[in-house]
PDB file of C-alpha atoms in Angstrom:
ATOM      1  CA  UNK A   1      62.547   9.073 -26.322  1.00 50.00           C
ATOM      2  CA  UNK A   2      65.506  10.805 -24.773  1.00 48.00           C
ATOM      3  CA  UNK A   3      65.708  11.944 -21.144  1.00 48.00           C
ATOM      4  CA  UNK A   4      64.721  15.530 -22.031  1.00 46.00           C
ATOM      5  CA  UNK A   5      61.570  14.544 -23.927  1.00 46.00           C
ATOM      6  CA  UNK A   6      60.582  12.054 -21.183  1.00 48.00           C
ATOM      7  CA  UNK A   7      60.910  14.834 -18.599  1.00 46.00           C
ATOM      8  CA  UNK A   8      58.755  17.179 -20.706  1.00 48.00           C
ATOM      9  CA  UNK A   9      56.075  14.539 -21.187  1.00 51.00           C
ATOM     10  CA  UNK A  10      55.971  13.765 -17.461  1.00 59.00           C
ATOM     11  CA  UNK A  11      55.895  17.464 -16.557  1.00 59.00           C
ATOM     12  CA  UNK A  12      53.052  18.073 -19.023  1.00 63.00           C
ATOM     13  CA  UNK A  13      51.044  15.135 -17.648  1.00 65.00           C
ATOM     14  CA  UNK A  14      51.267  16.599 -14.155  1.00 77.00           C
ATOM     15  CA  UNK A  15      49.876  19.972 -15.231  1.00 86.00           C
ATOM     16  CA  UNK A  16      46.373  20.850 -14.148  1.00 88.00           C
ATOM     17  CA  UNK A  17      43.747  19.856 -16.675  1.00 86.00           C
ATOM     18  CA  UNK A  18      41.948  23.161 -16.084  1.00 85.00           C
ATOM     19  CA  UNK A  19      42.771  26.694 -15.026  1.00 83.00           C
ATOM     20  CA  UNK A  20      41.736  27.349 -12.320  1.00 87.00           C
ATOM     21  CA  UNK A  21      42.245  23.838 -10.981  1.00 90.00           C
ATOM     22  CA  UNK A  22      39.236  21.658 -10.107  1.00 93.00           C
ATOM     23  CA  UNK A  23      39.021  18.544  -7.939  1.00 95.00           C
ATOM     24  CA  UNK A  24      36.275  16.931 -10.060  1.00 95.00           C
ATOM     25  CA  UNK A  25      36.023  17.106 -13.856  1.00 95.00           C
ATOM     26  CA  UNK A  26      33.319  15.516 -15.988  1.00 95.00           C
ATOM     27  CA  UNK A  27      34.571  14.483 -19.426  1.00 96.00           C
ATOM     28  CA  UNK A  28      32.317  13.763 -22.384  1.00 94.00           C
ATOM     29  CA  UNK A  29      33.365  12.625 -25.852  1.00 93.00           C
ATOM     30  CA  UNK A  30      31.957  13.895 -29.146  1.00 87.00           C
ATOM     31  CA  UNK A  31      32.454  10.449 -30.756  1.00 90.00           C
ATOM     32  CA  UNK A  32      30.264   8.674 -28.181  1.00 93.00           C
ATOM     33  CA  UNK A  33      26.591   8.957 -27.181  1.00 92.00           C
ATOM     34  CA  UNK A  34      25.610  11.948 -25.059  1.00 88.00           C
ATOM     35  CA  UNK A  35      24.888   9.567 -22.162  1.00 89.00           C
ATOM     36  CA  UNK A  36      28.593   8.561 -21.956  1.00 94.00           C
ATOM     37  CA  UNK A  37      30.761  10.502 -19.544  1.00 95.00           C
ATOM     38  CA  UNK A  38      33.409   9.934 -16.919  1.00 96.00           C
ATOM     39  CA  UNK A  39      34.071  11.761 -13.701  1.00 97.00           C
ATOM     40  CA  UNK A  40      37.742  12.392 -12.956  1.00 97.00           C
ATOM     41  CA  UNK A  41      38.628  13.130  -9.324  1.00 97.00           C
ATOM     42  CA  UNK A  42      41.776  14.279  -7.573  1.00 96.00           C
ATOM     43  CA  UNK A  43      41.653  16.143  -4.219  1.00 96.00           C
ATOM     44  CA  UNK A  44      44.884  17.943  -5.196  1.00 94.00           C
ATOM     45  CA  UNK A  45      43.466  19.104  -8.546  1.00 94.00           C
ATOM     46  CA  UNK A  46      42.718  17.075 -11.681  1.00 94.00           C
ATOM     47  CA  UNK A  47      45.842  16.747 -13.839  1.00 92.00           C
ATOM     48  CA  UNK A  48      46.205  15.827 -17.498  1.00 89.00           C
ATOM     49  CA  UNK A  49      47.553  12.463 -16.345  1.00 90.00           C
ATOM     50  CA  UNK A  50      44.372  11.916 -14.283  1.00 94.00           C
ATOM     51  CA  UNK A  51      42.234  12.627 -17.351  1.00 93.00           C
ATOM     52  CA  UNK A  52      44.269  10.400 -19.690  1.00 90.00           C
ATOM     53  CA  UNK A  53      44.409   7.556 -17.169  1.00 93.00           C
ATOM     54  CA  UNK A  54      40.646   7.742 -16.538  1.00 96.00           C
ATOM     55  CA  UNK A  55      39.921   7.779 -20.272  1.00 94.00           C
ATOM     56  CA  UNK A  56      42.181   4.769 -20.811  1.00 94.00           C
ATOM     57  CA  UNK A  57      40.295   2.774 -18.149  1.00 96.00           C
ATOM     58  CA  UNK A  58      36.810   3.933 -19.159  1.00 97.00           C
ATOM     59  CA  UNK A  59      37.248   3.113 -22.841  1.00 96.00           C
ATOM     60  CA  UNK A  60      38.255  -0.443 -21.914  1.00 96.00           C
ATOM     61  CA  UNK A  61      34.982  -1.145 -20.106  1.00 97.00           C
ATOM     62  CA  UNK A  62      32.251  -3.248 -21.662  1.00 96.00           C
ATOM     63  CA  UNK A  63      29.189  -1.428 -22.899  1.00 96.00           C
ATOM     64  CA  UNK A  64      25.747  -2.268 -21.531  1.00 94.00           C
ATOM     65  CA  UNK A  65      22.956  -3.775 -23.612  1.00 93.00           C
ATOM     66  CA  UNK A  66      21.004  -0.523 -23.262  1.00 92.00           C
ATOM     67  CA  UNK A  67      23.973   1.388 -24.701  1.00 93.00           C
ATOM     68  CA  UNK A  68      24.148  -1.023 -27.636  1.00 95.00           C
ATOM     69  CA  UNK A  69      20.450  -0.477 -28.315  1.00 93.00           C
ATOM     70  CA  UNK A  70      20.945   3.289 -28.456  1.00 92.00           C
ATOM     71  CA  UNK A  71      23.128   3.023 -31.589  1.00 94.00           C
ATOM     72  CA  UNK A  72      21.608   2.982 -35.069  1.00 94.00           C
ATOM     73  CA  UNK A  73      21.877  -0.196 -37.149  1.00 96.00           C
ATOM     74  CA  UNK A  74      24.575   1.371 -39.338  1.00 96.00           C
ATOM     75  CA  UNK A  75      26.647   2.403 -36.312  1.00 96.00           C
ATOM     76  CA  UNK A  76      26.207  -1.042 -34.700  1.00 97.00           C
ATOM     77  CA  UNK A  77      27.552  -2.632 -37.899  1.00 97.00           C
ATOM     78  CA  UNK A  78      30.630  -0.359 -37.788  1.00 97.00           C
ATOM     79  CA  UNK A  79      31.198  -1.112 -34.106  1.00 97.00           C
ATOM     80  CA  UNK A  80      30.828  -4.859 -34.759  1.00 98.00           C
ATOM     81  CA  UNK A  81      33.447  -4.687 -37.511  1.00 98.00           C
ATOM     82  CA  UNK A  82      35.895  -2.917 -35.177  1.00 97.00           C
ATOM     83  CA  UNK A  83      35.150  -5.396 -32.379  1.00 98.00           C
ATOM     84  CA  UNK A  84      35.751  -8.432 -34.620  1.00 97.00           C
ATOM     85  CA  UNK A  85      38.955  -6.911 -36.010  1.00 97.00           C
ATOM     86  CA  UNK A  86      40.186  -6.356 -32.436  1.00 97.00           C
ATOM     87  CA  UNK A  87      39.338  -9.962 -31.535  1.00 97.00           C
ATOM     88  CA  UNK A  88      41.101 -11.302 -34.650  1.00 96.00           C
ATOM     89  CA  UNK A  89      44.230  -9.234 -33.895  1.00 97.00           C
ATOM     90  CA  UNK A  90      44.353 -10.308 -30.254  1.00 97.00           C
ATOM     91  CA  UNK A  91      46.862 -12.920 -29.093  1.00 97.00           C
ATOM     92  CA  UNK A  92      43.943 -14.345 -27.055  1.00 96.00           C
ATOM     93  CA  UNK A  93      40.943 -13.950 -29.406  1.00 95.00           C
ATOM     94  CA  UNK A  94      38.551 -16.107 -27.359  1.00 96.00           C
ATOM     95  CA  UNK A  95      39.178 -14.131 -24.149  1.00 96.00           C
ATOM     96  CA  UNK A  96      38.929 -10.866 -26.050  1.00 96.00           C
ATOM     97  CA  UNK A  97      35.612 -11.888 -27.573  1.00 96.00           C
ATOM     98  CA  UNK A  98      34.264 -12.958 -24.168  1.00 96.00           C
ATOM     99  CA  UNK A  99      34.842  -9.405 -22.860  1.00 95.00           C
ATOM    100  CA  UNK A 100      32.293  -8.225 -25.395  1.00 96.00           C
ATOM    101  CA  UNK A 101      32.138  -4.857 -27.086  1.00 98.00           C
ATOM    102  CA  UNK A 102      34.160  -2.208 -25.269  1.00 98.00           C
ATOM    103  CA  UNK A 103      33.644   1.541 -25.368  1.00 97.00           C
ATOM    104  CA  UNK A 104      36.844   1.863 -27.396  1.00 97.00           C
ATOM    105  CA  UNK A 105      35.192  -0.235 -30.144  1.00 98.00           C
ATOM    106  CA  UNK A 106      32.427   2.381 -30.298  1.00 97.00           C
ATOM    107  CA  UNK A 107      34.964   5.005 -31.357  1.00 96.00           C
ATOM    108  CA  UNK A 108      35.241   3.120 -34.694  1.00 95.00           C
ATOM    109  CA  UNK A 109      37.669   5.278 -36.715  1.00 93.00           C
ATOM    110  CA  UNK A 110      37.811   8.256 -34.341  1.00 93.00           C
ATOM    111  CA  UNK A 111      40.988   7.274 -32.527  1.00 91.00           C
ATOM    112  CA  UNK A 112      43.301  10.295 -32.752  1.00 91.00           C
ATOM    113  CA  UNK A 113      43.321  12.871 -29.952  1.00 88.00           C
ATOM    114  CA  UNK A 114      41.789  16.069 -31.306  1.00 89.00           C
ATOM    115  CA  UNK A 115      41.767  18.124 -28.129  1.00 86.00           C
ATOM    116  CA  UNK A 116      40.106  18.636 -24.790  1.00 87.00           C
ATOM    117  CA  UNK A 117      37.912  21.708 -24.528  1.00 89.00           C
ATOM    118  CA  UNK A 118      36.977  22.843 -21.044  1.00 85.00           C
ATOM    119  CA  UNK A 119      33.599  24.485 -20.540  1.00 79.00           C
ATOM    120  CA  UNK A 120      33.754  28.239 -20.084  1.00 73.00           C
ATOM    121  CA  UNK A 121      30.398  28.539 -18.305  1.00 70.00           C
ATOM    122  CA  UNK A 122      31.789  27.734 -14.865  1.00 69.00           C
ATOM    123  CA  UNK A 123      30.941  24.018 -15.038  1.00 79.00           C
ATOM    124  CA  UNK A 124      33.757  21.572 -14.365  1.00 90.00           C
ATOM    125  CA  UNK A 125      33.155  19.815 -17.664  1.00 92.00           C
ATOM    126  CA  UNK A 126      35.323  19.073 -20.692  1.00 92.00           C
ATOM    127  CA  UNK A 127      34.639  17.722 -24.182  1.00 92.00           C
ATOM    128  CA  UNK A 128      37.104  15.236 -25.662  1.00 92.00           C
ATOM    129  CA  UNK A 129      37.364  15.574 -29.428  1.00 92.00           C
ATOM    130  CA  UNK A 130      38.617  12.586 -31.398  1.00 92.00           C
ATOM    131  CA  UNK A 131      39.402  12.428 -35.100  1.00 92.00           C
ATOM    132  CA  UNK A 132      40.057   9.771 -37.704  1.00 91.00           C
ATOM    133  CA  UNK A 133      43.732   9.165 -38.532  1.00 90.00           C
TER     134      UNK A 133
END
């Protein structure tokens, strides 16, 4: 990217994620179970960068056994296929496999940003929509 586009991207990332600004924003994702959410915090106001950074970290966390059990058999098979493909593509497949299934594996084919919709009922909550490529 050129200097102008880098500046625009950085400026956009620093924009508030909501209007009016909030210091705490709960984000849920339509491609994940209703129990999954993250809480994004910034005492100066949650920015788009805060949201994207928090999502990046949260989706790279291992899922719990109870989360795995909440998926149907068909969904678990899809997640397993994505997990094994990620392990096979990794330069360190053994280490990758030892991490176990991550939340990003649970997205299966929903990996394209489809938007972030902020609640209009006064709650500091947003829904992340993801789509298949």
